[in-house]
CSV table of C-alpha atoms and ligand atoms in Angstrom, one decimal:
chain,number,residue,atom,x,y,z
P,859,UNK,CA,-57.2,-62.4,-44.7
P,860,UNK,CA,-56.6,-59.2,-45.6
P,861,UNK,CA,-53.0,-57.8,-45.4
P,862,UNK,CA,-51.4,-54.7,-43.6
P,863,UNK,CA,-49.6,-52.9,-46.3
P,864,UNK,CA,-46.9,-51.0,-44.7
P,865,UNK,CA,-44.1,-48.8,-46.5
P,866,UNK,CA,-40.7,-48.4,-45.5
P,867,UNK,CA,-39.4,-45.0,-46.0
P,868,UNK,CA,-35.7,-44.7,-45.9
P,869,UNK,CA,-34.5,-48.0,-47.4
P,870,UNK,CA,-30.6,-48.2,-45.3
P,871,UNK,CA,-29.6,-50.5,-42.6
P,872,UNK,CA,-32.5,-50.6,-40.6
P,873,UNK,CA,-34.6,-49.8,-43.3
P,874,UNK,CA,-33.9,-53.2,-44.5
P,875,UNK,CA,-34.7,-54.9,-41.3
P,876,UNK,CA,-37.5,-53.3,-40.9
P,877,UNK,CA,-38.3,-54.1,-44.3
P,878,UNK,CA,-37.3,-57.9,-44.2
P,879,UNK,CA,-40.1,-57.8,-40.7
P,880,UNK,CA,-42.7,-57.0,-43.3
P,881,UNK,CA,-42.2,-59.5,-45.7
P,882,UNK,CA,-41.5,-62.1,-42.5
P,883,UNK,CA,-44.7,-61.6,-40.5
P,884,UNK,CA,-47.9,-63.3,-41.1
P,885,UNK,CA,-50.8,-61.1,-41.9
P,886,UNK,CA,-48.4,-58.0,-43.1
P,887,UNK,CA,-47.0,-56.9,-46.7
P,888,UNK,CA,-44.2,-54.2,-48.1
P,889,UNK,CA,-46.5,-52.0,-50.2
P,890,UNK,CA,-43.2,-49.8,-51.1
P,891,UNK,CA,-39.5,-48.6,-50.7
P,892,UNK,CA,-39.5,-45.0,-50.6
P,893,UNK,CA,-35.6,-43.4,-51.2
P,894,UNK,CA,-34.4,-40.9,-53.3
P,895,UNK,CA,-31.5,-43.1,-53.3
P,896,UNK,CA,-29.5,-45.5,-55.0
P,897,UNK,CA,-29.6,-47.8,-51.3
P,898,UNK,CA,-33.3,-47.7,-51.4
P,899,UNK,CA,-34.0,-48.6,-55.1
P,900,UNK,CA,-31.8,-51.4,-54.8
P,901,UNK,CA,-33.1,-52.8,-51.5
P,902,UNK,CA,-36.7,-52.4,-53.4
P,903,UNK,CA,-35.6,-54.1,-56.4
P,904,UNK,CA,-34.2,-57.4,-54.4
P,905,UNK,CA,-37.6,-57.9,-52.2
P,906,UNK,CA,-39.5,-56.5,-55.2
P,907,UNK,CA,-41.4,-54.3,-54.0
P,908,UNK,CA,-42.4,-50.6,-55.2
P,909,UNK,CA,-40.0,-48.0,-55.2
P,910,UNK,CA,-40.5,-44.5,-55.0
P,911,UNK,CA,-38.4,-41.7,-55.1
P,912,UNK,CA,-40.9,-39.5,-52.8
P,913,UNK,CA,-42.9,-39.2,-49.9
P,914,UNK,CA,-46.1,-37.4,-51.5
P,915,UNK,CA,-46.6,-40.4,-53.9
P,916,UNK,CA,-47.4,-42.8,-50.9
P,917,UNK,CA,-50.6,-40.8,-50.6
P,918,UNK,CA,-51.5,-42.6,-54.4
P,919,UNK,CA,-51.4,-46.0,-53.2
P,920,UNK,CA,-53.1,-47.7,-50.9
P,921,UNK,CA,-51.3,-47.8,-47.5
P,922,UNK,CA,-52.4,-49.0,-43.9
P,923,UNK,CA,-49.1,-47.6,-42.5
P,924,UNK,CA,-45.7,-46.7,-43.0
P,925,UNK,CA,-42.0,-47.2,-41.1
P,926,UNK,CA,-40.0,-43.9,-40.8
P,927,UNK,CA,-36.3,-45.2,-41.0
P,928,UNK,CA,-34.9,-41.9,-42.4
P,929,UNK,CA,-31.9,-40.0,-40.5
P,930,UNK,CA,-32.8,-38.6,-37.5
P,931,UNK,CA,-33.9,-35.0,-38.9
P,932,UNK,CA,-36.6,-35.9,-41.1
P,933,UNK,CA,-38.5,-37.9,-38.3
P,934,UNK,CA,-40.4,-35.6,-36.8
P,935,UNK,CA,-41.6,-33.9,-40.2
P,936,UNK,CA,-41.9,-37.0,-42.2
P,937,UNK,CA,-43.7,-38.5,-39.5
P,938,UNK,CA,-45.9,-35.2,-39.6
P,939,UNK,CA,-47.0,-35.6,-43.2
P,940,UNK,CA,-47.9,-38.9,-42.7
P,941,UNK,CA,-50.2,-38.5,-39.5
P,942,UNK,CA,-52.0,-35.4,-41.2
P,943,UNK,CA,-52.6,-37.4,-44.2
P,944,UNK,CA,-54.4,-40.5,-41.9
P,945,UNK,CA,-51.8,-42.9,-41.7
P,946,UNK,CA,-50.5,-44.6,-38.7
P,947,UNK,CA,-46.3,-44.3,-37.9
P,948,UNK,CA,-43.7,-46.3,-36.5
P,949,UNK,CA,-40.5,-44.2,-36.1
P,950,UNK,CA,-37.2,-44.9,-35.2
P,951,UNK,CA,-35.5,-44.0,-32.4
P,952,UNK,CA,-34.3,-40.6,-32.1
P,953,UNK,CA,-38.6,-39.9,-32.3
P,954,UNK,CA,-36.9,-36.1,-33.1
P,955,UNK,CA,-34.1,-34.1,-32.4
P,956,UNK,CA,-35.8,-32.2,-29.7
P,957,UNK,CA,-38.2,-32.9,-27.0
P,958,UNK,CA,-40.5,-29.7,-28.5
P,959,UNK,CA,-40.7,-31.1,-31.9
P,960,UNK,CA,-41.8,-34.4,-30.4
P,961,UNK,CA,-43.9,-33.1,-28.1
P,962,UNK,CA,-46.4,-31.4,-31.2
P,963,UNK,CA,-46.1,-34.3,-32.8
P,964,UNK,CA,-47.6,-36.2,-30.3
P,965,UNK,CA,-50.5,-33.7,-29.3
P,966,UNK,CA,-51.3,-34.3,-33.5
P,967,UNK,CA,-51.2,-37.7,-32.8
P,968,UNK,CA,-53.8,-36.8,-29.7
P,969,UNK,CA,-55.7,-34.0,-31.6
P,970,UNK,CA,-56.3,-36.3,-35.3
P,971,UNK,CA,-56.7,-39.7,-33.4
P,972,UNK,CA,-54.4,-41.1,-35.8
P,973,UNK,CA,-51.8,-43.5,-33.8
P,974,UNK,CA,-47.8,-43.5,-33.5
P,975,UNK,CA,-45.5,-45.9,-32.6
P,976,UNK,CA,-41.5,-45.5,-31.5
P,977,UNK,CA,-39.2,-48.3,-32.6
P,978,UNK,CA,-37.2,-49.0,-29.5
P,979,UNK,CA,-37.6,-52.9,-30.2
P,980,UNK,CA,-36.0,-53.8,-27.5
P,981,UNK,CA,-39.2,-53.6,-25.4
P,982,UNK,CA,-40.4,-56.7,-28.0
P,983,UNK,CA,-37.8,-58.8,-27.1
P,984,UNK,CA,-38.4,-61.6,-25.0
P,985,UNK,CA,-35.8,-61.5,-23.3
P,986,UNK,CA,-36.8,-57.5,-22.0
P,987,UNK,CA,-40.5,-59.1,-21.2
P,988,UNK,CA,-38.9,-61.8,-18.9
P,989,UNK,CA,-37.3,-58.9,-16.9
P,990,UNK,CA,-39.8,-56.5,-16.5
P,991,UNK,CA,-42.4,-59.7,-16.2
P,992,UNK,CA,-39.9,-60.9,-12.6
P,993,UNK,CA,-39.6,-57.2,-11.8
P,994,UNK,CA,-43.8,-56.4,-11.9
P,995,UNK,CA,-44.7,-60.2,-10.1
P,996,UNK,CA,-42.3,-58.6,-7.2
P,997,UNK,CA,-39.2,-61.4,-8.0
P,998,UNK,CA,-36.3,-59.1,-8.4
P,999,UNK,CA,-38.0,-56.5,-5.3
P,1000,UNK,CA,-37.1,-52.5,-5.9
P,1001,UNK,CA,-34.3,-51.7,-7.5
P,1002,UNK,CA,-30.8,-50.3,-5.7
P,1003,UNK,CA,-28.2,-49.9,-8.5
P,1004,UNK,CA,-27.6,-51.2,-12.0
P,1005,UNK,CA,-24.4,-51.1,-14.1
P,1006,UNK,CA,-25.0,-50.9,-17.8
P,1007,UNK,CA,-21.9,-50.9,-21.0
P,1008,UNK,CA,-22.9,-50.0,-23.9
P,1009,UNK,CA,-19.9,-50.4,-25.6
P,1010,UNK,CA,-19.2,-50.5,-29.6
P,1011,UNK,CA,-16.7,-49.7,-31.7
P,1012,UNK,CA,-18.4,-48.5,-35.0
P,1013,UNK,CA,-16.2,-48.7,-38.3
P,1014,UNK,CA,-14.6,-45.5,-39.5
P,1015,UNK,CA,-16.5,-46.6,-42.7
P,1016,UNK,CA,-19.8,-45.7,-40.7
P,1017,UNK,CA,-18.7,-42.2,-40.4
P,1018,UNK,CA,-18.7,-41.4,-44.0
P,1019,UNK,CA,-22.9,-40.2,-43.2
P,1020,UNK,CA,-22.3,-36.7,-42.3
P,1021,UNK,CA,-25.4,-36.7,-40.0
P,1022,UNK,CA,-23.7,-39.3,-38.2
P,1023,UNK,CA,-20.8,-36.7,-37.5
P,1024,UNK,CA,-22.8,-33.6,-36.8
P,1025,UNK,CA,-24.1,-32.3,-33.8
P,1026,UNK,CA,-28.2,-32.4,-33.3
P,1027,UNK,CA,-28.4,-35.5,-35.3
P,1028,UNK,CA,-25.5,-37.7,-34.6
P,1029,UNK,CA,-23.2,-39.6,-31.4
P,1030,UNK,CA,-23.6,-42.0,-29.6
P,1031,UNK,CA,-25.7,-40.2,-26.6
P,1032,UNK,CA,-28.4,-39.8,-29.2
P,1033,UNK,CA,-28.1,-42.6,-31.2
P,1034,UNK,CA,-27.3,-45.9,-29.0
P,1035,UNK,CA,-27.8,-44.3,-25.5
P,1036,UNK,CA,-31.6,-43.6,-26.2
P,1037,UNK,CA,-32.2,-47.6,-26.5
P,1038,UNK,CA,-31.2,-47.2,-22.7
P,1039,UNK,CA,-32.9,-44.7,-21.6
P,1040,UNK,CA,-35.4,-46.0,-22.8
P,1041,UNK,CA,-35.1,-49.7,-21.0
P,1042,UNK,CA,-34.6,-48.0,-18.2
P,1043,UNK,CA,-37.7,-45.9,-18.1
P,1044,UNK,CA,-39.6,-48.9,-19.2
P,1045,UNK,CA,-38.3,-51.5,-16.7
P,1046,UNK,CA,-37.7,-48.9,-13.6
P,1047,UNK,CA,-40.0,-45.6,-14.2
P,1048,UNK,CA,-38.9,-42.1,-14.7
P,1049,UNK,CA,-35.5,-40.8,-15.0
P,1050,UNK,CA,-35.3,-37.6,-12.0
P,1051,UNK,CA,-31.8,-36.7,-12.2
P,1052,UNK,CA,-29.3,-37.0,-14.6
P,1053,UNK,CA,-25.5,-36.6,-14.5
P,1054,UNK,CA,-23.0,-37.3,-17.5
P,1055,UNK,CA,-19.1,-36.3,-19.1
P,1056,UNK,CA,-18.9,-36.5,-22.6
P,1057,UNK,CA,-15.5,-36.6,-24.5
P,1058,UNK,CA,-15.1,-36.7,-27.8
P,1059,UNK,CA,-11.1,-37.6,-27.2
P,1060,UNK,CA,-11.1,-40.9,-30.0
P,1061,UNK,CA,-13.0,-39.9,-33.1
P,1062,UNK,CA,-12.2,-36.0,-32.3
P,1063,UNK,CA,-15.8,-35.1,-34.2
P,1064,UNK,CA,-17.8,-33.0,-33.4
P,1065,UNK,CA,-20.0,-34.6,-31.8
P,1066,UNK,CA,-19.3,-37.3,-28.4
P,1067,UNK,CA,-17.6,-40.4,-28.9
P,1068,UNK,CA,-17.7,-42.0,-25.2
P,1069,UNK,CA,-19.3,-41.0,-22.1
P,1070,UNK,CA,-20.2,-42.0,-18.3
P,1071,UNK,CA,-24.0,-41.0,-17.6
P,1072,UNK,CA,-25.6,-41.4,-13.5
P,1073,UNK,CA,-29.4,-41.9,-13.7
P,1074,UNK,CA,-31.1,-41.3,-10.5
P,1075,UNK,CA,-34.3,-43.2,-10.7
P,1076,UNK,CA,-37.6,-41.5,-9.9
P,1077,UNK,CA,-39.0,-44.2,-7.7
P,1078,UNK,CA,-35.8,-44.8,-5.9
P,1079,UNK,CA,-32.6,-46.5,-7.1
P,1080,UNK,CA,-29.1,-45.4,-9.7
P,1081,UNK,CA,-27.6,-46.9,-12.6
P,1082,UNK,CA,-25.0,-45.9,-14.5
P,1083,UNK,CA,-24.1,-46.5,-17.9
P,1084,UNK,CA,-21.1,-46.3,-19.6
P,1085,UNK,CA,-21.1,-45.4,-23.2
P,1086,UNK,CA,-18.4,-45.4,-26.6
P,1087,UNK,CA,-18.5,-45.9,-30.2
P,1088,UNK,CA,-14.9,-46.2,-30.3
P,1089,UNK,CA,-13.8,-48.7,-27.8
P,1090,UNK,CA,-13.2,-52.4,-28.2
P,1091,UNK,CA,-15.8,-54.9,-25.7
P,1092,UNK,CA,-18.0,-57.7,-26.4
P,1093,UNK,CA,-20.5,-55.6,-23.6
P,1094,UNK,CA,-23.1,-53.9,-25.5
P,1095,UNK,CA,-26.6,-55.2,-26.0
P,1096,UNK,CA,-26.7,-55.3,-29.8
P,1097,UNK,CA,-23.1,-57.6,-29.4
P,1098,UNK,CA,-24.5,-59.8,-27.2
P,1099,UNK,CA,-28.2,-60.2,-27.4
P,1100,UNK,CA,-28.4,-62.0,-31.1
P,1101,UNK,CA,-31.3,-59.4,-32.1
P,1102,UNK,CA,-30.0,-58.9,-35.7
P,1103,UNK,CA,-28.1,-61.6,-36.3
P,1104,UNK,CA,-27.8,-60.4,-39.9
P,1105,UNK,CA,-25.7,-57.3,-38.5
P,1106,UNK,CA,-24.3,-58.0,-35.5
P,1107,UNK,CA,-22.9,-61.6,-33.6
P,1108,UNK,CA,-24.0,-62.0,-30.3
P,1109,UNK,CA,-21.0,-62.6,-28.0
P,1110,UNK,CA,-21.3,-64.6,-24.5
P,1111,UNK,CA,-21.0,-61.7,-22.7
P,1112,UNK,CA,-23.6,-59.3,-20.5
P,1113,UNK,CA,-24.4,-55.7,-20.9
P,1114,UNK,CA,-26.8,-55.0,-18.0
P,1115,UNK,CA,-26.8,-56.1,-14.6
P,1116,UNK,CA,-29.3,-54.9,-12.2
P,1117,UNK,CA,-28.9,-55.1,-8.0
P,1118,UNK,CA,-32.9,-55.4,-7.3
P,1119,UNK,CA,-33.7,-55.8,-3.1
P,1120,UNK,CA,-34.4,-59.6,-3.7
P,1121,UNK,CA,-32.4,-60.4,-6.6
P,1122,UNK,CA,-29.5,-59.7,-8.7
P,1123,UNK,CA,-30.2,-60.3,-12.8
P,1124,UNK,CA,-28.2,-59.8,-15.4
P,1125,UNK,CA,-29.2,-59.5,-19.5
P,1126,UNK,CA,-28.8,-60.7,-22.2
P,1127,UNK,CA,-28.5,-63.6,-20.6
P,1128,UNK,CA,-31.0,-63.4,-17.6
P,1129,UNK,CA,-28.9,-64.8,-15.1
P,1130,UNK,CA,-31.0,-64.1,-12.1
P,1131,UNK,CA,-29.3,-64.8,-8.8
P,1132,UNK,CA,-30.7,-64.7,-4.7
P,1133,UNK,CA,-29.7,-66.3,-1.4
P,1134,UNK,CA,-31.3,-69.0,-0.8
P,1135,UNK,CA,-31.3,-68.2,2.6
P,1136,UNK,CA,-30.6,-65.1,4.7
P,1137,UNK,CA,-30.0,-61.9,1.9
P,1138,UNK,CA,-26.0,-61.6,3.3
P,1139,UNK,CA,-23.2,-61.7,1.4
P,1140,UNK,CA,-21.3,-64.4,2.8
P,1141,UNK,CA,-23.9,-66.4,2.3
P,1142,UNK,CA,-23.5,-68.1,-1.9
P,1143,UNK,CA,-26.0,-67.0,-3.8
P,1144,UNK,CA,-28.4,-69.3,-6.3
P,1145,UNK,CA,-28.6,-68.5,-10.2
P,1146,UNK,CA,-31.8,-69.6,-11.6
P,1147,UNK,CA,-32.0,-67.8,-15.1
P,1148,UNK,CA,-35.5,-66.9,-16.6
P,1149,UNK,CA,-36.7,-68.7,-19.4
P,1150,UNK,CA,-37.5,-67.7,-22.7
P,1151,UNK,CA,-39.2,-68.5,-25.7
P,1152,UNK,CA,-37.0,-66.5,-28.2
P,1153,UNK,CA,-38.5,-64.5,-31.0
P,1154,UNK,CA,-37.5,-62.0,-33.9
P,1155,UNK,CA,-37.9,-58.7,-32.1
P,1156,UNK,CA,-38.5,-56.7,-35.1
P,1157,UNK,CA,-41.6,-59.2,-36.7
P,1158,UNK,CA,-42.9,-59.0,-33.1
P,1159,UNK,CA,-42.6,-54.8,-33.4
P,1160,UNK,CA,-44.3,-54.8,-36.8
P,1161,UNK,CA,-47.0,-57.4,-35.9
P,1162,UNK,CA,-47.8,-55.2,-32.9
P,1163,UNK,CA,-48.1,-52.5,-35.1
P,1164,UNK,CA,-50.4,-54.4,-37.8
P,1165,UNK,CA,-52.5,-54.6,-34.5
P,1166,UNK,CA,-52.5,-51.1,-33.1
P,1167,UNK,CA,-53.1,-49.7,-36.9
P,1168,UNK,CA,-56.6,-52.8,-36.9
P,1169,UNK,CA,-57.6,-50.8,-33.7
P,1170,UNK,CA,-56.6,-54.2,-31.3
P,1171,UNK,CA,-53.3,-52.7,-29.7
P,1172,UNK,CA,-52.5,-49.8,-28.3
P,1173,UNK,CA,-49.0,-48.7,-28.8
P,1174,UNK,CA,-47.0,-50.3,-26.6
P,1175,UNK,CA,-43.6,-47.6,-27.2
P,1176,UNK,CA,-46.0,-44.3,-27.3
P,1177,UNK,CA,-44.8,-40.9,-28.9
P,1178,UNK,CA,-45.3,-39.4,-26.0
P,1179,UNK,CA,-42.0,-41.8,-24.4
P,1180,UNK,CA,-40.5,-41.3,-27.3
P,1181,UNK,CA,-40.7,-37.7,-26.4
P,1182,UNK,CA,-39.9,-38.3,-22.9
P,1183,UNK,CA,-36.8,-40.3,-23.7
P,1184,UNK,CA,-35.5,-37.0,-26.0
P,1185,UNK,CA,-36.0,-34.8,-23.0
P,1186,UNK,CA,-34.0,-37.0,-20.8
P,1187,UNK,CA,-31.4,-37.1,-23.4
P,1188,UNK,CA,-31.1,-33.1,-23.1
P,1189,UNK,CA,-30.8,-33.1,-19.5
P,1190,UNK,CA,-27.8,-35.3,-20.1
P,1191,UNK,CA,-26.5,-32.9,-23.3
P,1192,UNK,CA,-27.2,-30.1,-20.7
P,1193,UNK,CA,-25.3,-32.1,-17.9
P,1194,UNK,CA,-22.4,-32.5,-19.6
P,1195,UNK,CA,-21.9,-28.8,-20.6
P,1196,UNK,CA,-22.9,-27.7,-17.1
P,1197,UNK,CA,-21.2,-29.9,-15.5
P,1198,UNK,CA,-23.8,-30.2,-13.3
P,1199,UNK,CA,-26.7,-33.0,-12.1
P,1200,UNK,CA,-29.7,-31.9,-14.0
P,1201,UNK,CA,-33.9,-33.0,-13.9
P,1202,UNK,CA,-35.2,-33.7,-17.1
P,1203,UNK,CA,-38.0,-31.3,-18.1
P,1204,UNK,CA,-40.0,-34.6,-19.3
P,1205,UNK,CA,-43.8,-32.1,-20.2
P,1206,UNK,CA,-42.1,-28.8,-21.4
P,1207,UNK,CA,-43.3,-27.1,-18.6
P,1208,UNK,CA,-40.1,-25.7,-17.5
P,1209,UNK,CA,-39.1,-24.8,-21.3
P,1210,UNK,CA,-41.8,-22.6,-21.5
P,1211,UNK,CA,-41.4,-20.6,-18.0
P,1212,UNK,CA,-37.8,-20.3,-19.6
P,1213,UNK,CA,-39.6,-18.4,-22.6
P,1214,UNK,CA,-41.5,-16.4,-20.0
P,1215,UNK,CA,-38.7,-14.9,-18.7
P,1216,UNK,CA,-37.1,-14.3,-21.3
L,1402,NAD,N1,-33.4,-49.7,-33.4
L,1402,NAD,C1,-32.6,-49.6,-34.1
L,1402,NAD,O1,-31.8,-50.8,-33.2
L,1402,NAD,C2,-31.8,-48.7,-35.0
L,1402,NAD,C3,-30.7,-49.4,-35.8
L,1402,NAD,C4,-29.8,-48.9,-36.8
L,1402,NAD,C5,-30.8,-46.9,-37.1
L,1402,NAD,N2,-31.8,-46.7,-36.5
L,1402,NAD,C6,-32.4,-45.5,-36.7
L,1402,NAD,O2,-33.0,-45.5,-38.1
L,1402,NAD,C7,-32.5,-44.8,-38.7
L,1402,NAD,C8,-31.9,-44.8,-39.9
L,1402,NAD,O3,-30.2,-45.3,-39.9
L,1402,NAD,P1,-29.8,-46.2,-40.4
L,1402,NAD,O4,-28.1,-46.7,-39.8
L,1402,NAD,O5,-31.0,-47.1,-41.2
L,1402,NAD,O6,-29.0,-45.1,-41.8
L,1402,NAD,P2,-28.6,-45.2,-43.2
L,1402,NAD,O7,-27.9,-44.1,-43.7
L,1402,NAD,O8,-28.2,-46.7,-43.1
L,1402,NAD,O9,-30.0,-45.2,-44.1
L,1402,NAD,C9,-31.6,-44.3,-44.1
L,1402,NAD,C10,-31.7,-44.0,-45.2
L,1402,NAD,O10,-33.1,-42.7,-45.8
L,1402,NAD,C11,-32.3,-42.6,-47.1
L,1402,NAD,N3,-33.0,-41.5,-47.1
L,1402,NAD,C12,-32.3,-40.3,-47.2
L,1402,NAD,N4,-33.5,-38.8,-47.1
L,1402,NAD,C13,-34.4,-39.4,-47.4
L,1402,NAD,C14,-35.5,-38.8,-48.1
L,1402,NAD,N5,-35.9,-37.7,-47.9
L,1402,NAD,N6,-36.6,-39.6,-48.0
L,1402,NAD,C15,-36.9,-41.2,-47.8
L,1402,NAD,N7,-35.5,-41.8,-47.5
L,1402,NAD,C16,-34.7,-40.8,-47.5
L,1402,NAD,C17,-30.9,-42.8,-47.4
L,1402,NAD,O11,-31.4,-42.7,-49.2
L,1402,NAD,C18,-30.8,-44.1,-46.3
L,1402,NAD,O12,-31.3,-45.1,-47.5
L,1402,NAD,C19,-31.3,-43.3,-37.7
L,1402,NAD,O13,-32.7,-43.0,-36.6
L,1402,NAD,C20,-31.4,-44.6,-36.9
L,1402,NAD,O14,-31.0,-43.9,-35.3
L,1402,NAD,C21,-32.1,-47.3,-35.6
């Protein structure tokens, strides 16, 4: 069987996860690690892979696809270079630093026919797939309200890397909340309006360390998100779902609670609460957890990427999804700055109109 040769650009924390997933996924092969710095050289040495310091050098090797796991500011420029060279890309989240640049990438991919996907790996997790099935087959009903906790306490050393402290590329709204935005859009559809407050009281960096965000879904239902990278508590997907045990613990707590018209569902434990009798709060509810067969989300993501490269599957998380997620993040930033509810500009038409007025 022909091996799909995939390179990893950026051999840092998540680059390692991708490189190991490529090694562990049947049918794929780690073609190279591209990284000008020591971390990449060390990872390549450890995994006995080719190490390159320049992206250009990749074009002299035979590769079928590339994972972009570099700092956020490099995602769009590097994806543009690769797509222009005809190489399919899996781009880490956030797809880019602003929605306009992301939309230009979407157009390039559509124009050239070279596919791209975004690394919102949770959508490949069997837990999320089970939740999505329960929603699609009507057992959950329509979303009424949801509560998401993204409580993570990052070590001080995490912020030694400058871009993680800087506006535009760092901060938990861009780095962590974007996974929640993608998840809410995936499960319940488009977000019509946001209202948010943020603070940098705890860390004192340029970027926020804490935020509270309200989301109104276009199709009905509202979700609140409590987000911090400076607060202790287990209530976070990353530290409860057991998705990446090499990096995070898996504590027995929940991070997401969704109330539907027919059932209540929490994640990642997949509790699924319903009334056996009338839907009345005085009647006890029964928990019949949804069942799954656990699988490694990152390996599944690479398997999907290989299938996209082969033309056997369409991207599950499209570049357009990545651009829409950024548009919601931009609306949240505007809401924080202007202290008002904001409708995300999902198409770029509002921005275009604004430019014409100016
Ligand atoms: N999907 C997820 O759950 C997840 C988790 C962590 C990080 N990420 C995303 O992945 C990206 C990387 O994050 P990280 O935490 O691994 O950062 P990191 O700093 O650990 O790694 C980035 C790597 O990129 C390398 N690099 C810098 N400039 C480069 C260049 N010009 N060419 C090639 N390599 C270059 C650095 O040397 C470093 O090894 C970020 O966009 C982040 O948001 C996603």
